[in-house]
């Protein structure tokens, strides 16, 4: 099991959280996505390590950005 944490900017409501969770959840191997709206922290658990590029692309698809 691999765990990664990212900071996502631009989220303002529960709909934003759901969009980010949905897109990241589509990545092969993802088992859990926890989004903390107040801090912007997104914790992703997966069966195998994920590439940051896959997560960044999923967050972008949801309409938000990963802080670098």
mmCIF file of C-alpha atoms in Angstrom, residues 17-53:
data_model
loop_
_atom_site.group_PDB
_atom_site.id
_atom_site.type_symbol
_atom_site.label_atom_id
_atom_site.label_comp_id
_atom_site.label_asym_id
_atom_site.label_seq_id
_atom_site.Cartn_x
_atom_site.Cartn_y
_atom_site.Cartn_z
ATOM 1 C CA UNK A 17 -14.135 17.930 -3.027
ATOM 2 C CA UNK A 18 -16.349 15.425 -4.823
ATOM 3 C CA UNK A 19 -14.940 16.352 -8.222
ATOM 4 C CA UNK A 20 -11.347 15.886 -7.050
ATOM 5 C CA UNK A 21 -12.176 12.585 -5.323
ATOM 6 C CA UNK A 22 -13.959 11.285 -8.422
ATOM 7 C CA UNK A 23 -11.147 12.103 -10.862
ATOM 8 C CA UNK A 24 -8.327 10.795 -8.656
ATOM 9 C CA UNK A 25 -10.412 7.705 -7.892
ATOM 10 C CA UNK A 26 -10.380 6.823 -11.609
ATOM 11 C CA UNK A 27 -6.595 6.243 -11.555
ATOM 12 C CA UNK A 28 -5.737 2.531 -11.706
ATOM 13 C CA UNK A 29 -4.752 1.173 -8.307
ATOM 14 C CA UNK A 30 -6.275 3.976 -6.182
ATOM 15 C CA UNK A 31 -8.055 2.521 -3.154
ATOM 16 C CA UNK A 32 -8.873 5.671 -1.171
ATOM 17 C CA UNK A 33 -8.972 9.451 -1.647
ATOM 18 C CA UNK A 34 -9.370 11.743 1.375
ATOM 19 C CA UNK A 35 -9.814 15.470 0.726
ATOM 20 C CA UNK A 36 -9.625 18.077 3.509
ATOM 21 C CA UNK A 37 -11.366 21.169 2.145
ATOM 22 C CA UNK A 38 -10.083 23.492 4.888
ATOM 23 C CA UNK A 39 -6.400 22.742 4.231
ATOM 24 C CA UNK A 40 -6.538 21.616 0.598
ATOM 25 C CA UNK A 41 -4.673 18.441 1.522
ATOM 26 C CA UNK A 42 -5.511 15.382 -0.545
ATOM 27 C CA UNK A 43 -4.301 12.005 0.690
ATOM 28 C CA UNK A 44 -4.302 9.197 -1.853
ATOM 29 C CA UNK A 45 -3.854 5.526 -0.991
ATOM 30 C CA UNK A 46 -3.107 2.994 -3.694
ATOM 31 C CA UNK A 47 -2.120 -0.625 -4.085
ATOM 32 C CA UNK A 48 0.970 0.416 -6.031
ATOM 33 C CA UNK A 49 2.924 3.685 -6.100
ATOM 34 C CA UNK A 50 1.370 6.362 -8.335
ATOM 35 C CA UNK A 51 3.209 8.880 -10.449
ATOM 36 C CA UNK A 52 2.688 12.493 -9.435
ATOM 37 C CA UNK A 53 1.928 13.246 -13.093
#
